[in-house]
Tab-separated table of C-alpha atoms and ligand atoms in Angstrom:
chain	number	residue	atom	x	y	z
A	126	MET	CA	93.839	-106.832	58.969
A	127	ALA	CA	91.517	-104.092	57.715
A	128	VAL	CA	90.056	-101.296	59.808
A	129	ILE	CA	87.425	-99.263	57.984
A	130	GLY	CA	86.910	-95.774	59.390
A	131	GLY	CA	89.623	-93.570	60.873
A	132	GLY	CA	87.755	-92.181	63.872
A	133	PRO	CA	88.766	-92.827	67.483
A	134	ALA	CA	87.150	-96.302	67.586
A	135	GLY	CA	88.891	-97.458	64.397
A	136	LEU	CA	92.270	-95.934	65.220
A	137	LEU	CA	92.333	-97.464	68.698
A	138	ALA	CA	91.380	-100.867	67.267
A	139	ALA	CA	94.202	-100.442	64.718
A	140	GLN	CA	96.697	-99.585	67.467
A	141	ARG	CA	95.750	-102.554	69.644
A	142	LEU	CA	95.866	-104.957	66.673
A	143	ALA	CA	99.287	-103.677	65.628
A	144	GLU	CA	100.550	-103.922	69.218
A	145	GLY	CA	99.368	-107.540	69.072
A	146	GLY	CA	101.778	-108.102	66.207
A	147	LEU	CA	99.358	-107.915	63.261
A	148	LYS	CA	99.779	-105.987	60.007
A	149	VAL	CA	96.996	-103.397	59.954
A	150	ARG	CA	95.643	-101.266	57.142
A	151	VAL	CA	93.174	-98.463	57.874
A	152	TYR	CA	90.834	-97.269	55.111
A	153	GLU	CA	89.229	-93.853	55.525
A	154	ALA	CA	86.839	-92.235	53.036
A	155	GLN	CA	87.882	-88.650	53.831
A	156	ALA	CA	91.169	-86.947	52.959
A	157	THR	CA	92.233	-87.083	56.631
A	158	VAL	CA	91.398	-89.257	59.624
A	159	GLY	CA	89.878	-88.168	62.956
A	160	ARG	CA	87.766	-85.268	61.705
A	161	LYS	CA	84.989	-85.690	64.231
A	162	PHE	CA	87.589	-86.289	66.948
A	163	LEU	CA	89.001	-82.851	66.127
A	164	VAL	CA	85.517	-81.293	66.068
A	165	ALA	CA	85.000	-82.741	69.566
A	166	GLY	CA	88.018	-80.679	70.561
A	167	HIS	CA	86.395	-77.349	69.665
A	168	GLY	CA	84.087	-77.201	72.661
A	169	GLY	CA	86.577	-78.403	75.316
A	170	PHE	CA	88.148	-81.752	74.540
A	171	ASN	CA	86.418	-84.009	77.023
A	172	LEU	CA	88.100	-87.416	76.671
A	173	SER	CA	86.447	-89.302	79.502
A	174	ASN	CA	85.150	-88.899	83.032
A	175	ALA	CA	86.481	-89.707	86.503
A	176	GLU	CA	83.087	-90.845	87.786
A	177	ASP	CA	83.045	-94.154	89.751
A	178	ALA	CA	82.665	-97.335	87.703
A	179	GLU	CA	79.054	-98.092	88.673
A	180	PRO	CA	77.408	-94.742	87.846
A	181	PHE	CA	79.717	-94.536	84.796
A	182	ALA	CA	78.305	-97.791	83.368
A	183	GLY	CA	74.788	-96.534	84.174
A	184	ARG	CA	75.310	-93.686	81.672
A	185	TYR	CA	74.905	-96.208	78.843
A	186	GLY	CA	71.244	-96.828	79.731
A	187	ALA	CA	69.896	-100.060	78.259
A	188	GLU	CA	73.457	-101.236	77.480
A	189	GLU	CA	74.728	-100.683	81.029
A	190	THR	CA	75.697	-104.327	81.661
A	191	ARG	CA	77.600	-104.658	78.411
A	192	PHE	CA	79.444	-101.374	78.959
A	193	ARG	CA	80.341	-102.333	82.531
A	194	ALA	CA	82.441	-105.151	81.026
A	195	LEU	CA	83.813	-103.000	78.165
A	196	LEU	CA	84.813	-100.238	80.589
A	197	THR	CA	86.572	-102.741	82.819
A	198	TYR	CA	88.628	-103.904	79.854
A	199	PHE	CA	89.534	-100.381	78.664
A	200	SER	CA	88.736	-98.010	81.511
A	201	PRO	CA	88.951	-94.222	81.890
A	202	ASP	CA	92.294	-94.821	83.686
A	203	ASP	CA	93.479	-96.864	80.698
A	204	LEU	CA	92.459	-93.982	78.445
A	205	ARG	CA	94.492	-91.537	80.562
A	206	ALA	CA	97.475	-93.918	80.534
A	207	TRP	CA	97.132	-94.262	76.746
A	208	ALA	CA	97.175	-90.462	76.317
A	209	ALA	CA	100.124	-90.121	78.748
A	210	ASP	CA	102.016	-92.727	76.750
A	211	LEU	CA	101.579	-90.451	73.712
A	212	GLY	CA	103.003	-87.544	75.732
A	213	ILE	CA	99.585	-85.983	76.423
A	214	ALA	CA	98.975	-85.354	80.134
A	215	THR	CA	95.344	-85.152	81.279
A	216	PHE	CA	93.573	-83.660	84.289
A	217	VAL	CA	90.228	-84.097	86.014
A	218	GLY	CA	88.105	-80.924	85.904
A	219	THR	CA	85.811	-79.850	88.745
A	220	SER	CA	82.852	-81.610	87.092
A	221	GLY	CA	84.808	-84.901	86.948
A	222	ARG	CA	85.397	-84.533	83.211
A	223	ILE	CA	88.832	-85.585	81.946
A	224	PHE	CA	90.640	-83.201	79.580
A	225	PRO	CA	94.127	-82.962	78.086
A	226	VAL	CA	96.095	-80.249	79.944
A	227	ALA	CA	95.731	-76.832	78.326
A	228	ALA	CA	99.094	-76.975	76.576
A	229	HIS	CA	97.849	-79.844	74.391
A	230	LYS	CA	95.469	-79.111	71.573
A	231	PRO	CA	93.310	-81.886	70.047
A	232	ALA	CA	95.497	-81.784	66.935
A	233	ASP	CA	98.583	-82.473	69.123
A	234	LEU	CA	96.983	-85.633	70.452
A	235	LEU	CA	95.960	-86.792	66.978
A	236	ARG	CA	99.440	-86.024	65.598
A	237	ALA	CA	101.156	-87.969	68.395
A	238	TRP	CA	98.703	-90.838	67.898
A	239	LEU	CA	99.307	-91.029	64.152
A	240	GLY	CA	103.055	-90.968	64.829
A	241	ARG	CA	102.670	-93.952	67.147
A	242	LEU	CA	100.568	-95.811	64.575
A	243	ARG	CA	103.272	-95.200	61.977
A	244	GLU	CA	105.921	-96.601	64.336
A	245	LEU	CA	103.749	-99.676	64.779
A	246	GLY	CA	103.625	-100.122	61.007
A	247	VAL	CA	99.919	-99.271	60.633
A	248	GLU	CA	99.228	-98.198	57.056
A	249	ILE	CA	96.661	-95.412	56.776
A	250	ASN	CA	94.946	-95.139	53.412
A	251	THR	CA	92.785	-92.044	53.055
A	252	ARG	CA	90.252	-91.303	50.301
A	253	ARG	CA	89.371	-95.002	50.294
A	254	ARG	CA	85.662	-95.585	50.687
A	255	TRP	CA	84.289	-98.946	51.693
A	256	MET	CA	81.479	-99.781	49.239
A	257	GLY	CA	80.182	-103.049	50.679
A	258	PHE	CA	80.964	-106.721	51.037
A	259	ASP	CA	81.948	-109.031	48.209
A	260	GLY	CA	81.290	-112.737	48.622
A	261	ALA	CA	82.227	-114.503	51.854
A	262	ASN	CA	85.454	-112.605	52.658
A	263	GLY	CA	85.745	-109.635	50.325
A	264	LEU	CA	85.516	-105.901	50.965
A	265	ARG	CA	84.900	-103.515	48.083
A	266	LEU	CA	86.874	-100.283	48.268
A	267	ARG	CA	86.720	-97.255	45.999
A	268	ASP	CA	89.637	-94.894	45.518
A	269	GLU	CA	87.887	-91.530	45.917
A	270	THR	CA	90.498	-89.799	43.736
A	271	SER	CA	90.586	-92.113	40.711
A	272	GLY	CA	87.170	-93.743	41.145
A	273	GLN	CA	88.813	-97.139	40.777
A	274	GLU	CA	87.371	-100.063	42.741
A	275	THR	CA	89.358	-102.908	44.301
A	276	THR	CA	88.467	-105.901	46.438
A	277	LEU	CA	90.390	-106.906	49.554
A	278	GLU	CA	90.272	-110.172	51.436
A	279	PRO	CA	91.629	-109.381	54.920
A	280	ALA	CA	91.886	-112.067	57.625
A	281	ALA	CA	89.565	-109.943	59.767
A	282	THR	CA	87.882	-106.542	59.546
A	283	VAL	CA	86.860	-103.868	62.038
A	284	LEU	CA	84.054	-101.599	60.853
A	285	ALA	CA	84.167	-98.281	62.739
A	286	LEU	CA	82.194	-95.971	60.453
A	287	GLY	CA	80.649	-93.713	63.099
A	288	GLY	CA	77.093	-92.473	63.495
A	289	ALA	CA	75.150	-90.088	61.270
A	290	SER	CA	75.643	-86.577	62.641
A	291	TRP	CA	78.039	-83.906	61.406
A	292	ALA	CA	78.123	-85.538	57.955
A	293	LYS	CA	80.815	-83.101	56.837
A	294	THR	CA	83.270	-84.960	59.118
A	295	GLY	CA	82.555	-88.192	57.207
A	296	SER	CA	80.058	-89.689	59.678
A	297	ASP	CA	77.188	-89.749	57.203
A	298	GLY	CA	75.495	-93.055	58.035
A	299	ALA	CA	75.748	-94.041	54.345
A	300	TRP	CA	76.855	-97.507	55.473
A	301	VAL	CA	73.337	-98.587	56.495
A	302	PRO	CA	72.305	-100.167	53.127
A	303	LEU	CA	75.660	-101.989	52.964
A	304	LEU	CA	74.839	-103.784	56.225
A	305	ARG	CA	71.223	-104.374	55.242
A	306	GLU	CA	72.509	-106.089	52.067
A	307	ILE	CA	73.838	-108.887	54.266
A	308	ASP	CA	70.647	-108.924	56.367
A	309	VAL	CA	72.017	-107.014	59.323
A	310	PRO	CA	69.155	-104.808	60.552
A	311	VAL	CA	70.048	-101.288	61.644
A	312	ALA	CA	67.981	-99.420	64.253
A	313	PRO	CA	66.829	-96.075	62.788
A	314	PHE	CA	69.121	-93.137	63.541
A	315	ALA	CA	67.890	-90.358	65.794
A	316	PRO	CA	69.580	-87.260	67.193
A	317	ALA	CA	71.160	-87.676	70.640
A	318	ASN	CA	72.741	-84.935	72.734
A	319	CYS	CA	71.080	-82.129	70.825
A	320	GLY	CA	69.016	-79.012	71.471
A	321	ALA	CA	65.229	-78.985	71.932
A	322	GLU	CA	62.944	-76.810	69.825
A	323	VAL	CA	60.508	-74.437	71.529
A	324	ALA	CA	58.222	-72.181	69.461
A	325	TRP	CA	59.087	-68.871	71.167
A	326	SER	CA	56.967	-65.819	70.372
A	327	GLU	CA	58.541	-63.184	68.084
A	328	PHE	CA	58.686	-60.831	71.066
A	329	PHE	CA	60.675	-63.388	73.087
A	330	LYS	CA	63.079	-64.114	70.224
A	331	GLN	CA	63.803	-60.441	69.748
A	332	LYS	CA	64.113	-59.591	73.417
A	333	VAL	CA	66.119	-62.628	74.559
A	334	GLY	CA	67.932	-64.051	71.496
A	335	ARG	CA	70.646	-66.190	73.059
A	336	ALA	CA	70.890	-66.060	76.849
A	337	PRO	CA	72.386	-68.378	79.477
A	338	LEU	CA	70.422	-69.845	82.372
A	339	LYS	CA	72.802	-70.657	85.235
A	340	ASN	CA	72.278	-72.956	88.241
A	341	ILE	CA	68.993	-74.355	87.032
A	342	SER	CA	67.470	-77.798	86.755
A	343	LEU	CA	65.357	-79.300	84.001
A	344	ARG	CA	63.091	-82.305	83.840
A	345	VAL	CA	60.900	-83.860	81.153
A	346	ASN	CA	57.269	-84.199	82.233
A	347	ASP	CA	57.400	-86.011	85.617
A	348	GLY	CA	60.970	-87.333	85.202
A	349	PRO	CA	63.881	-86.681	87.583
A	350	PRO	CA	65.453	-83.195	87.390
A	351	LEU	CA	68.961	-82.662	86.002
A	352	ARG	CA	71.147	-79.796	87.233
A	353	GLY	CA	73.380	-77.640	85.069
A	354	GLU	CA	73.493	-74.634	82.790
A	355	ALA	CA	71.390	-74.190	79.682
A	356	MET	CA	71.300	-71.683	76.856
A	357	LEU	CA	68.124	-70.137	75.451
A	358	THR	CA	68.439	-69.810	71.693
A	359	GLU	CA	66.326	-68.566	68.787
A	360	TYR	CA	65.157	-72.116	68.154
A	361	GLY	CA	64.616	-73.252	71.734
A	362	ILE	CA	67.041	-74.418	74.396
A	363	GLU	CA	70.367	-76.285	74.488
A	364	GLY	CA	73.116	-77.200	76.939
A	365	THR	CA	74.325	-80.155	78.996
A	366	PRO	CA	71.077	-80.971	80.887
A	367	VAL	CA	69.014	-80.624	77.678
A	368	TYR	CA	71.409	-82.971	75.847
A	369	ALA	CA	71.234	-85.506	78.655
A	370	LEU	CA	67.441	-85.400	78.484
A	371	THR	CA	67.222	-86.178	74.751
A	372	PRO	CA	66.343	-89.884	75.308
A	373	GLN	CA	63.388	-88.875	77.528
A	374	LEU	CA	62.358	-86.097	75.124
A	375	ARG	CA	62.494	-88.520	72.189
A	376	THR	CA	60.304	-91.023	74.036
A	377	ALA	CA	57.813	-88.360	75.097
A	378	LEU	CA	57.651	-86.798	71.612
A	379	ALA	CA	56.916	-90.197	70.042
A	380	THR	CA	53.564	-90.336	71.800
A	381	GLY	CA	52.545	-86.671	72.059
A	382	PRO	CA	53.712	-83.319	73.307
A	383	ALA	CA	56.721	-83.077	75.607
A	384	THR	CA	57.316	-80.381	78.166
A	385	LEU	CA	60.604	-79.403	79.774
A	386	PHE	CA	60.059	-77.998	83.261
A	387	LEU	CA	62.649	-75.481	84.345
A	388	ASN	CA	63.377	-74.892	88.025
A	389	THR	CA	64.940	-71.433	88.299
A	390	LYS	CA	65.937	-71.925	91.953
A	391	PRO	CA	66.668	-75.634	92.492
A	392	ASP	CA	68.785	-74.942	95.604
A	393	LEU	CA	66.099	-73.020	97.467
A	394	PRO	CA	63.678	-75.067	99.619
A	395	PRO	CA	60.057	-74.385	98.523
A	396	GLU	CA	59.166	-72.813	101.934
A	397	THR	CA	62.065	-70.346	101.688
A	398	LEU	CA	61.110	-69.454	98.118
A	399	LEU	CA	57.525	-68.819	99.146
A	400	ALA	CA	58.551	-66.813	102.233
A	401	ARG	CA	60.701	-64.519	100.072
A	402	LEU	CA	57.944	-64.063	97.512
A	403	ARG	CA	55.520	-63.071	100.276
A	404	GLN	CA	57.711	-60.054	101.063
A	405	ARG	CA	56.894	-58.441	97.750
A	406	ARG	CA	55.407	-54.931	97.817
A	407	ASN	CA	53.014	-53.958	95.072
A	408	SER	CA	55.110	-50.897	94.181
A	409	ALA	CA	58.074	-53.079	93.016
A	410	SER	CA	58.030	-54.309	89.419
A	411	LEU	CA	58.312	-58.074	89.048
A	412	PRO	CA	61.775	-57.975	87.369
A	413	ASP	CA	63.140	-55.672	90.114
A	414	PHE	CA	61.662	-57.780	92.871
A	415	LEU	CA	62.941	-61.084	91.409
A	416	ARG	CA	66.417	-59.627	91.052
A	417	LYS	CA	66.554	-58.280	94.610
A	418	ALA	CA	64.770	-61.104	96.432
A	419	LEU	CA	66.071	-64.093	94.479
A	420	GLY	CA	68.991	-62.900	92.368
A	421	LEU	CA	67.024	-63.776	89.212
A	422	GLY	CA	67.877	-61.292	86.476
A	423	ALA	CA	67.367	-61.390	82.707
A	424	PRO	CA	66.209	-63.498	80.933
A	425	VAL	CA	64.061	-65.047	83.718
A	426	PRO	CA	61.290	-62.374	83.911
A	427	THR	CA	60.796	-62.492	80.127
A	428	LEU	CA	60.769	-66.273	80.232
A	429	LEU	CA	58.123	-66.232	82.984
A	430	ARG	CA	56.013	-63.836	80.921
A	431	GLU	CA	56.386	-66.057	77.874
A	432	ALA	CA	55.159	-69.092	79.843
A	433	ALA	CA	52.472	-67.246	81.825
A	434	PRO	CA	51.441	-63.869	80.312
A	435	ALA	CA	49.596	-62.831	83.520
A	436	VAL	CA	52.584	-63.589	85.803
A	437	ALA	CA	52.845	-59.984	87.052
A	438	THR	CA	49.504	-60.428	88.826
A	439	TYR	CA	50.269	-63.848	90.342
A	440	PRO	CA	49.932	-64.293	94.108
A	441	PRO	CA	53.114	-65.594	95.846
A	442	GLU	CA	51.920	-69.226	95.867
A	443	ALA	CA	51.317	-69.340	92.096
A	444	LEU	CA	54.575	-67.468	91.422
A	445	ALA	CA	56.520	-69.938	93.600
A	446	GLU	CA	55.017	-72.827	91.655
A	447	LEU	CA	55.918	-71.224	88.342
A	448	LEU	CA	59.507	-70.423	89.365
A	449	ALA	CA	60.007	-74.069	90.368
A	450	ALA	CA	58.523	-75.468	87.146
A	451	VAL	CA	58.440	-73.052	84.200
A	452	PRO	CA	56.823	-75.115	81.406
A	453	LEU	CA	58.686	-75.052	78.079
A	454	PRO	CA	56.620	-76.882	75.424
A	455	VAL	CA	59.032	-78.816	73.195
A	456	SER	CA	57.921	-79.258	69.602
A	457	GLY	CA	60.855	-81.408	68.469
A	458	LEU	CA	64.571	-82.121	68.622
A	459	ARG	CA	67.174	-80.397	66.462
A	460	PRO	CA	68.068	-82.150	63.176
A	461	LEU	CA	70.300	-85.217	63.312
A	462	ASP	CA	73.162	-83.549	61.465
A	463	GLU	CA	73.537	-80.972	64.261
A	464	ALA	CA	73.490	-83.526	67.063
A	465	ILE	CA	76.635	-84.331	69.044
A	466	SER	CA	75.912	-88.040	68.737
A	467	THR	CA	73.560	-90.538	67.139
A	468	ALA	CA	71.100	-92.950	68.690
A	469	GLY	CA	70.362	-96.072	66.657
A	470	GLY	CA	72.773	-98.194	64.625
A	471	ILE	CA	73.681	-101.876	64.679
A	472	PRO	CA	71.845	-103.550	67.594
A	473	PHE	CA	74.017	-105.462	70.057
A	474	SER	CA	71.847	-108.517	69.336
A	475	GLU	CA	73.540	-108.580	65.877
A	476	VAL	CA	77.050	-109.007	67.345
A	477	ASP	CA	78.487	-111.678	69.631
A	478	GLU	CA	80.324	-111.049	72.896
A	479	HIS	CA	83.450	-110.040	70.893
A	480	LEU	CA	81.473	-107.470	68.830
A	481	GLN	CA	81.709	-109.781	65.819
A	482	LEU	CA	78.801	-109.682	63.376
A	483	ARG	CA	76.776	-112.870	63.726
A	484	GLN	CA	75.941	-112.673	60.006
A	485	ARG	CA	79.561	-112.347	58.997
A	486	PRO	CA	82.201	-114.010	61.184
A	487	GLY	CA	85.531	-112.186	60.969
A	488	THR	CA	83.868	-108.745	60.780
A	489	TYR	CA	83.788	-106.741	64.013
A	490	VAL	CA	82.009	-103.472	64.806
A	491	ALA	CA	83.128	-100.643	67.103
A	492	GLY	CA	82.246	-97.087	68.076
A	493	GLU	CA	79.190	-95.032	67.394
A	494	MET	CA	77.868	-97.265	64.602
A	495	LEU	CA	76.663	-99.645	67.332
A	496	ASP	CA	73.277	-98.873	68.867
A	497	TRP	CA	74.113	-97.208	72.180
A	498	GLU	CA	73.852	-93.714	73.503
A	499	ALA	CA	75.302	-91.832	76.431
A	500	PRO	CA	75.322	-88.209	77.584
A	501	THR	CA	78.109	-85.722	76.950
A	502	GLY	CA	80.795	-85.547	79.634
A	503	GLY	CA	83.410	-87.877	78.100
A	504	TYR	CA	81.124	-90.930	77.942
A	505	LEU	CA	80.965	-90.858	74.129
A	506	LEU	CA	84.665	-90.994	73.369
A	507	GLN	CA	85.226	-93.446	76.228
A	508	GLY	CA	82.538	-95.692	74.709
A	509	CYS	CA	84.228	-95.506	71.292
A	510	PHE	CA	87.671	-96.275	72.731
A	511	SER	CA	86.395	-99.156	74.869
A	512	THR	CA	84.496	-100.792	71.989
A	513	GLY	CA	87.506	-100.301	69.667
A	514	ALA	CA	89.844	-101.981	72.173
A	515	TRP	CA	87.369	-104.808	72.726
A	516	ALA	CA	86.857	-105.513	69.007
A	517	ALA	CA	90.656	-105.691	68.571
A	518	ARG	CA	90.849	-108.107	71.493
A	519	GLY	CA	88.187	-110.268	69.812
A	520	ILE	CA	90.303	-110.507	66.652
A	521	LEU	CA	93.490	-111.274	68.583
A	522	VAL	CA	91.684	-114.044	70.493
A	523	ARG	CA	90.218	-115.424	67.264
A	524	LEU	CA	93.534	-115.499	65.436
A	525	SER	CA	95.446	-116.996	68.339
B	894	FAD	C1	80.452	-81.037	68.123
B	894	FAD	C2	80.868	-82.340	68.777
B	894	FAD	C3	81.509	-82.309	70.003
B	894	FAD	C4	81.834	-83.505	70.636
B	894	FAD	N1	82.480	-83.448	71.844
B	894	FAD	C5	82.782	-84.610	72.495
B	894	FAD	C6	83.460	-84.576	73.729
B	894	FAD	O1	83.900	-83.511	74.220
B	894	FAD	N2	83.647	-85.759	74.388
B	894	FAD	C7	83.218	-86.956	73.875
B	894	FAD	O2	83.375	-87.988	74.528
B	894	FAD	N3	82.653	-87.015	72.646
B	894	FAD	C8	82.415	-85.876	71.958
B	894	FAD	N4	81.826	-85.931	70.722
B	894	FAD	C9	81.469	-87.262	70.145
B	894	FAD	C10	82.667	-87.986	69.513
B	894	FAD	O3	83.390	-87.102	68.676
B	894	FAD	C11	82.155	-89.193	68.710
B	894	FAD	O4	81.364	-89.988	69.571
B	894	FAD	C12	83.291	-90.024	68.131
B	894	FAD	O5	84.077	-89.256	67.231
B	894	FAD	C13	82.753	-91.240	67.389
B	894	FAD	O6	83.856	-92.039	67.046
B	894	FAD	P1	83.768	-93.197	65.960
B	894	FAD	O7	85.168	-93.665	65.764
B	894	FAD	O8	82.733	-94.172	66.328
B	894	FAD	O9	83.241	-92.490	64.636
B	894	FAD	P2	83.750	-91.185	63.851
B	894	FAD	O10	84.615	-90.349	64.692
B	894	FAD	O11	82.513	-90.597	63.313
B	894	FAD	O12	84.649	-91.804	62.701
B	894	FAD	C14	84.102	-92.605	61.671
B	894	FAD	C15	85.001	-92.505	60.455
B	894	FAD	O13	84.565	-93.435	59.474
B	894	FAD	C16	84.707	-92.832	58.194
B	894	FAD	N5	83.814	-93.497	57.242
B	894	FAD	C17	82.455	-93.458	57.218
B	894	FAD	N6	81.992	-94.213	56.205
B	894	FAD	C18	83.081	-94.726	55.568
B	894	FAD	C19	83.230	-95.615	54.459
B	894	FAD	N7	82.188	-96.116	53.776
B	894	FAD	N8	84.493	-95.964	54.098
B	894	FAD	C20	85.593	-95.499	54.775
B	894	FAD	N9	85.478	-94.643	55.821
B	894	FAD	C21	84.242	-94.275	56.235
B	894	FAD	C22	84.342	-91.387	58.451
B	894	FAD	O14	84.848	-90.525	57.435
B	894	FAD	C23	84.971	-91.131	59.816
B	894	FAD	O15	86.286	-90.634	59.714
B	894	FAD	C24	81.528	-84.752	70.028
B	894	FAD	C25	80.917	-84.774	68.780
B	894	FAD	C26	80.588	-83.574	68.147
B	894	FAD	C27	79.934	-83.636	66.790
């Protein structure tokens, strides 16, 4: 059994296949496995989410129905049980996100996992790059150290080569032509869960630089608002609600300009906001007044001035409208390589219900190389684990 790609999707598929009694060999192009998995650990290692099953499946957008089934087979609870079985306890944070307890670093989890794979007899071959298919059953592999090429003929293969962001971790999307060679179309890659670019004035960049915006909401054009915290940056804006809005931003940008509307006081009813703004005395500067009346300090006044240069002269009604919907014109998304995840990949129409390539029976696909996207919050890793477990199940069913 060959598993190509040593990320979370491939390693979980390898584990499940080995637990099913099969001899498994993993081939990974980099010198070590799980590089992106470890990168995911830098910003708080969010393994999954404790959200209820229905809204959880809804996070996968167009693929909701398929993921409902995948998540039933390998659920967030299964993921927690899997980690516990490796000696890694997890907890549910206030936002519902599931993390390993503080004592466990991402590298501890990976180390324990690799130990388990060794016990199960899984052979991990690093610096082995898959170079394409060979005939009906062959896989071409290149030894990255010697440059030597070999051909394998495994009984079944799992491809788990990842998306196309953070290329330095090995997820470089270089596999696309290898799939196209066997007539498997690949939906174009696009950045998902990434920052949005806003052409700030030089004055704004110098005065604000990087600054957090707490307890705000954001929406794209007339779409539904998303709550959270964002970060203003030199290039634009980033943070959880911005990442979650990348599908809507991408759609809007494909046909014209996109605008993010920022509500600086989403908890305040519009009448209360207006009533407070009506108390303003002309002697108070706008920044002082906003701080005292609404608790809105820096960078909000500068942001208001950037969006509406005459804001200091606005009557309360116009100011209330602006505070509830500060327009941020988005000129683009950040480059793919910086994105947390990748949209695009192998369409689900190209695989059967077991995630087996229709064009190549015996070859299964798992993880981010499939065409799905989901927001941050543990939905990405959960999606990779669930597809990895399901692909392994497909092979076990096939071989039995
Ligand atoms: C900064 C950052 C933070 C993140 N934080 C989180 C988080 O907190 N929670 C969450 O759920 N998700 C998070 N993610 C996303 C998560 O890490 C990915 O979704 C996940 O790693 C994808 O798993 P995968 O197995 O599909 O692919 P990958 O992890 O990308 O693994 C694919 C592997 O295949 C190998 N490979 C590629 N081509 C070949 C080839 N030709 N031959 C052999 N090997 C090959 C690659 O070297 C790589 O090791 C984060 C991502 C980033 C970048």
